[in-house]
CSV table of N, CA, C and O in Angstrom, one decimal:
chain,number,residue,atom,x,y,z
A,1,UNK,N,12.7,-13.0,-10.1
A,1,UNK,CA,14.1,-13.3,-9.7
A,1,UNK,C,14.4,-12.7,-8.4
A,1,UNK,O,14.1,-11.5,-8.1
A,2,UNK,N,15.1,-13.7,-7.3
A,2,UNK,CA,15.6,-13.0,-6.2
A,2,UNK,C,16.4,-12.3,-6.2
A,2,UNK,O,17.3,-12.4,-7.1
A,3,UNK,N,16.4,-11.2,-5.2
A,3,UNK,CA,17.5,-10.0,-5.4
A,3,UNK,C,19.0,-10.6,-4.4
A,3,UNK,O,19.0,-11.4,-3.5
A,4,UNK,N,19.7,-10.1,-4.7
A,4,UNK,CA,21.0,-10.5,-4.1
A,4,UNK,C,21.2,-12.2,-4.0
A,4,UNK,O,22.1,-12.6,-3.3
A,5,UNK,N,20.6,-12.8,-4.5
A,5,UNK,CA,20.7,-14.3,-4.2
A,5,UNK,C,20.4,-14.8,-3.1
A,5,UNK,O,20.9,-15.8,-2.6
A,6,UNK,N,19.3,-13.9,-2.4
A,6,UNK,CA,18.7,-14.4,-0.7
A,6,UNK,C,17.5,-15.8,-2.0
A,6,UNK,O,17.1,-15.8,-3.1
A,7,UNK,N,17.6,-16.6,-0.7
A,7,UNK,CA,16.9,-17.9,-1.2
A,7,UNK,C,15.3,-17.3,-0.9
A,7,UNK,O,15.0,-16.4,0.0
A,8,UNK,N,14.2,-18.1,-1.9
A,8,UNK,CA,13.0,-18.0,-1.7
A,8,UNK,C,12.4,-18.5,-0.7
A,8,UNK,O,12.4,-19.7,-0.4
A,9,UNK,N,11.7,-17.4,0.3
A,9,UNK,CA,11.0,-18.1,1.1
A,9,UNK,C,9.4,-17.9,1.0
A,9,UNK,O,9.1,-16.8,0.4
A,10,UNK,N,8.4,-18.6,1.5
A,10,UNK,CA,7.5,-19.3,0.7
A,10,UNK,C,6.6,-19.2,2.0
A,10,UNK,O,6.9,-19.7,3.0
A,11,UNK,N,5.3,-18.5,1.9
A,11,UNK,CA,4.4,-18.2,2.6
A,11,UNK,C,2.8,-18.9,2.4
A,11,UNK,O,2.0,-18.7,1.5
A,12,UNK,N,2.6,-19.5,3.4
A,12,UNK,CA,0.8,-20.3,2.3
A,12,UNK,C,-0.1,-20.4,3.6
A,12,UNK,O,0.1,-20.9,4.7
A,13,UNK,N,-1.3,-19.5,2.9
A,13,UNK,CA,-2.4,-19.0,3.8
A,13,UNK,C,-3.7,-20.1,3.0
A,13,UNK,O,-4.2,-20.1,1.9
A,14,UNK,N,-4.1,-20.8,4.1
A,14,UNK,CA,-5.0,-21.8,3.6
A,14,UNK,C,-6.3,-21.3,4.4
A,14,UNK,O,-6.2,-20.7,5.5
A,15,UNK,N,-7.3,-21.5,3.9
A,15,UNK,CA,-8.7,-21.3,3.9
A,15,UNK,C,-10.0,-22.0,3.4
A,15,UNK,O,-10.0,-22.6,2.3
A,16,UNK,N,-11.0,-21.8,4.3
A,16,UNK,CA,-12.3,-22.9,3.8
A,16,UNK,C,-13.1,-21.8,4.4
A,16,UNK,O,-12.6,-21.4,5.4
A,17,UNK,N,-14.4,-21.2,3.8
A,17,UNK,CA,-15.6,-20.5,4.5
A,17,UNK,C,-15.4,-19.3,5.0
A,17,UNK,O,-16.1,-18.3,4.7
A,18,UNK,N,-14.3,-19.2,6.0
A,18,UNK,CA,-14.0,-18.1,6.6
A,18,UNK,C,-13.0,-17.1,6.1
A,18,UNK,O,-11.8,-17.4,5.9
A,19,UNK,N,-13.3,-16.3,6.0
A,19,UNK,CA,-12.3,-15.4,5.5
A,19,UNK,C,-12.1,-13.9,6.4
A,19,UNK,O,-11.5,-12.9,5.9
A,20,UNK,N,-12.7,-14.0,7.8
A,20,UNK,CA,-12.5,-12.8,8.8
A,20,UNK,C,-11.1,-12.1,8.6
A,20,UNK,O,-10.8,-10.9,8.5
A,21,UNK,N,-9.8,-13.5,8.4
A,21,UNK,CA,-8.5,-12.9,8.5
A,21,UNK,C,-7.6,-13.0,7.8
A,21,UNK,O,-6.4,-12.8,8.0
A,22,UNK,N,-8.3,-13.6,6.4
A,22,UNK,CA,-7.7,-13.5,5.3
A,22,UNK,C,-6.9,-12.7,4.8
A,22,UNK,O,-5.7,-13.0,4.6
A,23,UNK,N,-7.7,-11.2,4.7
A,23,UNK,CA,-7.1,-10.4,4.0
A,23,UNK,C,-6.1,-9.6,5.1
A,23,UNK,O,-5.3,-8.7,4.6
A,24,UNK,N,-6.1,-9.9,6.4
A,24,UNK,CA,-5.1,-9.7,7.8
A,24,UNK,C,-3.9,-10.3,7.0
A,24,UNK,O,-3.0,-9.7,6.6
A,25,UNK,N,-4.1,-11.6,6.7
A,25,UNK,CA,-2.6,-12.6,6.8
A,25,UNK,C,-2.1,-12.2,5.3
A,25,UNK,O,-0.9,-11.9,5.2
A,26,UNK,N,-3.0,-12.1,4.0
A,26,UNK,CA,-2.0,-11.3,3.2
A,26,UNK,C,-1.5,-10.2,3.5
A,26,UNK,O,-0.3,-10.2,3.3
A,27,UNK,N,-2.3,-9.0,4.0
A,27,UNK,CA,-1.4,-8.2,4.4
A,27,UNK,C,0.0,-8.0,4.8
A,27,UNK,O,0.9,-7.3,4.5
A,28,UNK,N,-0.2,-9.4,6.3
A,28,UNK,CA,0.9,-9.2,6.8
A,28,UNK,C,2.4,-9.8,5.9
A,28,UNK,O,3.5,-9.5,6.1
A,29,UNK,N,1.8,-10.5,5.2
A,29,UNK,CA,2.9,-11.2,4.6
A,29,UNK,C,3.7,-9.7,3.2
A,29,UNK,O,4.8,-9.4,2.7
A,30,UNK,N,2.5,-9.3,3.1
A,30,UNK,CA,2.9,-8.5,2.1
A,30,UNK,C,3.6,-7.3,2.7
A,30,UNK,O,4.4,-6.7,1.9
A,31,UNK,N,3.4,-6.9,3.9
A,31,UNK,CA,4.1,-6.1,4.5
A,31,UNK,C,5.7,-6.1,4.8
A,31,UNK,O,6.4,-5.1,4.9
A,32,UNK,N,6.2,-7.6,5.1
A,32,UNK,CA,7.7,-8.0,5.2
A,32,UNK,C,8.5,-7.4,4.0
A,32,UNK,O,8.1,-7.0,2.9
A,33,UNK,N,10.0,-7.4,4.7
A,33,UNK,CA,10.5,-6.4,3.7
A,33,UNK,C,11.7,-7.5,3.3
A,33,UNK,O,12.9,-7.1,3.1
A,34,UNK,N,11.4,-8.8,3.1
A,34,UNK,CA,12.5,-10.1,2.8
A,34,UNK,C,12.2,-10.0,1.2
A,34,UNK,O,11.2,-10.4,0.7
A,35,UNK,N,13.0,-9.6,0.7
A,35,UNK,CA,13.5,-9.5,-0.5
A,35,UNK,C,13.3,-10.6,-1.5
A,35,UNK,O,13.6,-10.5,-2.7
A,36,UNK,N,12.6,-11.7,-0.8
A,36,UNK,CA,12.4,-12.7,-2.0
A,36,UNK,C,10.9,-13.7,-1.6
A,36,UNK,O,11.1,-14.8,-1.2
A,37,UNK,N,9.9,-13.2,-1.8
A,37,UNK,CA,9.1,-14.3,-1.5
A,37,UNK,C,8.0,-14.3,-2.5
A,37,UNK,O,7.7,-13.7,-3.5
A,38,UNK,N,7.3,-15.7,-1.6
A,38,UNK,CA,6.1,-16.6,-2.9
A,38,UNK,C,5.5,-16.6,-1.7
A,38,UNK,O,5.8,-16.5,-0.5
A,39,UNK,N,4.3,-16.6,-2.4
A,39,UNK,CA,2.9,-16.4,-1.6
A,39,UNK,C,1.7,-17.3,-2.2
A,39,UNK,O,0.8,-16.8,-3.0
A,40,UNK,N,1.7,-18.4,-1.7
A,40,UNK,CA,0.4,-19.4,-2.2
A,40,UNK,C,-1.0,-19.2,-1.1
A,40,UNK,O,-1.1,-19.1,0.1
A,41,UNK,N,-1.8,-19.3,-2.0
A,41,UNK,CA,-2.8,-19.0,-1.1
A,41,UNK,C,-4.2,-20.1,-1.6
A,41,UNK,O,-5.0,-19.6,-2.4
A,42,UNK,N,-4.5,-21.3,-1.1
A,42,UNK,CA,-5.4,-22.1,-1.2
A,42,UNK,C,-6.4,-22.1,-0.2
A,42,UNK,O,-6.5,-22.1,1.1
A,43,UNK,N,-7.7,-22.0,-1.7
A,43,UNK,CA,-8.8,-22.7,-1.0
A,43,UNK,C,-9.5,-23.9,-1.0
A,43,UNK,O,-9.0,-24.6,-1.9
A,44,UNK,N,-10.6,-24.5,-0.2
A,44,UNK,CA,-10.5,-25.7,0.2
A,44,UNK,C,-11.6,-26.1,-0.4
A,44,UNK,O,-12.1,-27.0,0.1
A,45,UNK,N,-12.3,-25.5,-1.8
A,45,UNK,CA,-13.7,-26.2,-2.1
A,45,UNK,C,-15.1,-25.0,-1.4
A,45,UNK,O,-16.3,-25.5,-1.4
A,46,UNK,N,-14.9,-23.7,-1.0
A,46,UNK,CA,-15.2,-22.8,-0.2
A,46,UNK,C,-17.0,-22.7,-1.1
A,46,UNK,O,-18.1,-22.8,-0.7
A,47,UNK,N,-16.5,-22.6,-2.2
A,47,UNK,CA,-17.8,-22.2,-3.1
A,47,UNK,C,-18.3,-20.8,-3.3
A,47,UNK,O,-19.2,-20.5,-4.2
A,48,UNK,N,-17.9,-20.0,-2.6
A,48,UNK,CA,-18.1,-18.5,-2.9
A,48,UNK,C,-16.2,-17.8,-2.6
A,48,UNK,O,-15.9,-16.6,-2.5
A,49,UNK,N,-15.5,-18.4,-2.4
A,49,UNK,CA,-14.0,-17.8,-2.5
A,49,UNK,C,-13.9,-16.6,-3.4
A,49,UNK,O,-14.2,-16.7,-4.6
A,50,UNK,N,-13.5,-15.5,-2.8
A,50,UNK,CA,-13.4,-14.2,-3.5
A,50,UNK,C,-12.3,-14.1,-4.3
A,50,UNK,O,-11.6,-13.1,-4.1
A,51,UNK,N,-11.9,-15.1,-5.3
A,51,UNK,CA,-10.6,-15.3,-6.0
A,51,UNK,C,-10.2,-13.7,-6.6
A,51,UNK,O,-9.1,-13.2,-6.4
A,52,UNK,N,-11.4,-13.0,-7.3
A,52,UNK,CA,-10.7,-12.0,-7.7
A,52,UNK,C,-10.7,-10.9,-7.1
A,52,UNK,O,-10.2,-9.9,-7.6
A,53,UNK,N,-11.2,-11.1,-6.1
A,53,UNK,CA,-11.0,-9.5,-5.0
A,53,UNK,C,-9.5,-9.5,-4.5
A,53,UNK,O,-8.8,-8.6,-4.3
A,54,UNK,N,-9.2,-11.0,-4.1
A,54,UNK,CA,-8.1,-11.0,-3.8
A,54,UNK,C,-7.0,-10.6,-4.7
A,54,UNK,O,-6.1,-9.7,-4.4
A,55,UNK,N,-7.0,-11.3,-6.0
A,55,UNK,CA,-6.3,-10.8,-7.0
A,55,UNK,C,-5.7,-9.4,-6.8
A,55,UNK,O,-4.6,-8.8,-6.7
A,56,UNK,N,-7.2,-8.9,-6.8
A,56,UNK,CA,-7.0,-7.4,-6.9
A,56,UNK,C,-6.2,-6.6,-5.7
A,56,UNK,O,-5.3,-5.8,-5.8
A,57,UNK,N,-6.8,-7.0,-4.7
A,57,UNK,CA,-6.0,-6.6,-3.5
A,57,UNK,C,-4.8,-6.7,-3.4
A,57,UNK,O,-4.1,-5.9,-2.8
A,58,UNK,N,-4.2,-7.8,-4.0
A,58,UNK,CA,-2.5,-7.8,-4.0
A,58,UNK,C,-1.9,-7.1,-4.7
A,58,UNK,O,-1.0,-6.4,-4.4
A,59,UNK,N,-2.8,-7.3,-5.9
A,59,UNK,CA,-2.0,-6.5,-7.1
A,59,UNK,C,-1.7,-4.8,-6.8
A,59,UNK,O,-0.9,-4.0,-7.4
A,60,UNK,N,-2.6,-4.6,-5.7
A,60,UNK,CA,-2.9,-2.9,-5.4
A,60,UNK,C,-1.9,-2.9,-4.2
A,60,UNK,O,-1.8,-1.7,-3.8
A,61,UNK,N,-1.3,-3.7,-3.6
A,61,UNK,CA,-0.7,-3.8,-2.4
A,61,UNK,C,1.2,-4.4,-2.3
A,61,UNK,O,2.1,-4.1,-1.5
A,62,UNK,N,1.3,-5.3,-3.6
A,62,UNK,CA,2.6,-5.9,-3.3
A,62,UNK,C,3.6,-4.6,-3.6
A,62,UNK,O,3.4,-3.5,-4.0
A,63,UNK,N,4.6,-5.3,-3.5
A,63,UNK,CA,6.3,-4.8,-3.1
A,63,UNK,C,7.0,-5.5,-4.6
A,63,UNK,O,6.4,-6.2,-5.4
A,64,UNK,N,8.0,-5.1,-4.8
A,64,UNK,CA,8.8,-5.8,-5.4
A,64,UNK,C,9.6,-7.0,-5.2
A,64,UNK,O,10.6,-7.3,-5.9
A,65,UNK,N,8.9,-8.0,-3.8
A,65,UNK,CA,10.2,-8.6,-3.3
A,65,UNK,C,8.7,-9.4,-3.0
A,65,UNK,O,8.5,-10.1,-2.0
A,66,UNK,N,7.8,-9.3,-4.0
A,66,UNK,CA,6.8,-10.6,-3.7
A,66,UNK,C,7.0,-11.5,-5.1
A,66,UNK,O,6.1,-11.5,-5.9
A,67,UNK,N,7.7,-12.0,-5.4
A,67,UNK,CA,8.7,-12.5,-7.0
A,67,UNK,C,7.4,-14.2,-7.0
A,67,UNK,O,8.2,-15.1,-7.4
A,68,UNK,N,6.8,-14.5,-7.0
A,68,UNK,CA,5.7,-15.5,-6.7
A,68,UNK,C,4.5,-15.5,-6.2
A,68,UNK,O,4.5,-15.3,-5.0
A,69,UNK,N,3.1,-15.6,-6.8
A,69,UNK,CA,2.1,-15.9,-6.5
A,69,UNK,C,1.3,-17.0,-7.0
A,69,UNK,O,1.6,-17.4,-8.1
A,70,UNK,N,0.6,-17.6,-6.4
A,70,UNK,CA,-0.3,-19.0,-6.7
A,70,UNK,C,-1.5,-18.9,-5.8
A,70,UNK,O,-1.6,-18.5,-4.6
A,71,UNK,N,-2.3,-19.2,-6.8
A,71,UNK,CA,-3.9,-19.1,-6.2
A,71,UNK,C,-4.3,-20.2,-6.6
A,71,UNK,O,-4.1,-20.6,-7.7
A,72,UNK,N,-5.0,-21.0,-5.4
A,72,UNK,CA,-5.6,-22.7,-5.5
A,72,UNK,C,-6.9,-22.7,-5.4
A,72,UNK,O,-7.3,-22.3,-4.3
A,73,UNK,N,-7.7,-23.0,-6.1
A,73,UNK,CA,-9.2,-22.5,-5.5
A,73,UNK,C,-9.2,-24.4,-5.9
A,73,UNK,O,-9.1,-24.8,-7.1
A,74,UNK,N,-9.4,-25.4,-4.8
A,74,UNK,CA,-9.8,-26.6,-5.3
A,74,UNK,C,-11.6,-26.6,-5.6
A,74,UNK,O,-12.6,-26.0,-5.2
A,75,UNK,N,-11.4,-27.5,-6.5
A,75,UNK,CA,-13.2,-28.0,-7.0
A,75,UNK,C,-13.4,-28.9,-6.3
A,75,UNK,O,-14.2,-29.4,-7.0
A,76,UNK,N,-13.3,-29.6,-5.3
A,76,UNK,CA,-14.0,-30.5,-4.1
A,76,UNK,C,-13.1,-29.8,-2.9
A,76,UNK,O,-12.1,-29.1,-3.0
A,77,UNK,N,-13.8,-30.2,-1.7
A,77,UNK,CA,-13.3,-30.2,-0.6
A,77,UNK,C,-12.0,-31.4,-0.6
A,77,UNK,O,-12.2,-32.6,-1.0
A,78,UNK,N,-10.7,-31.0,0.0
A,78,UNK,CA,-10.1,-32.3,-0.4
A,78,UNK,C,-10.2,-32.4,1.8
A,78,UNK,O,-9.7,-33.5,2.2
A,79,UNK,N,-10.5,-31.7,2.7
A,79,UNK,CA,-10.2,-31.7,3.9
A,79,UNK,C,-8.7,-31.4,4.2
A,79,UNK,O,-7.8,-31.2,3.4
A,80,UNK,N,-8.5,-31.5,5.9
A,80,UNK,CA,-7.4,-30.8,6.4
A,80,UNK,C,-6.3,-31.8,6.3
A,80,UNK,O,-5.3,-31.2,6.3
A,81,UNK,N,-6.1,-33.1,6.2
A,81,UNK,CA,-5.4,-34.1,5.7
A,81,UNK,C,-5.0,-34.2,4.4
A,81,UNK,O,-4.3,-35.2,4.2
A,82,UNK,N,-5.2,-33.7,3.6
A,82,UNK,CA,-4.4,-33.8,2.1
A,82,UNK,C,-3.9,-32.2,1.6
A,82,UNK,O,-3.3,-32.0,0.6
C-alpha cells in the first residue's frame, strides 16, 4: 500500500544476454526515495538469467517504498517488438 496516497509509479528494466548494468539500474531505482513504487523487471528468453541472485539482491537492498515487484523471465524470445 502507498503511503500518503502518492499514486504508484512503475519502473521496468528489460533485458536479453547482457546484464553489465543490470544490477546498476536496480540499484538506481532502488535508491529513489518516492514513496510508492513497482519495479518489473523482464527477461527476454536469456537462458542463463540470474532470476535468483537478483531476487536476492533486492530483497537485501529494498526500502519500504518499493510496495511492488514482478519478475518476467519469458520461455521464448518474444523480440524488441512485443
Amino acid at each position: 500500500m502507498c503511503k500518503k496516497n502518492y499514486p504508484l509509479v512503475t519502473s521496468v528494466v528489460l533485458c536479453y544476454k547482457k546484464y553489465d548494468h543490470l544490477y546498476e539500474a536496480i540499484k538506481s531505482i532502488l535508491s529513489q526515495d518516492y514513496p510508492c513504487i513497482e519495479l518489473i523487471i523482464s527477461d527476454d528468453a536469456s537462458g542463463d538469467f540470474p532470476e535468483t541472485e537478483i531476487w536476492d539482491y533486492i530483497e537485501k537492498n529494498k526500502s519500504d517504498n518499493l510496495v511492488k515487484l514482478k519478475i518476467i523471465v519469458n520461455e521464448r524470445n518474444l523480440g524488441t517488438v512485443r
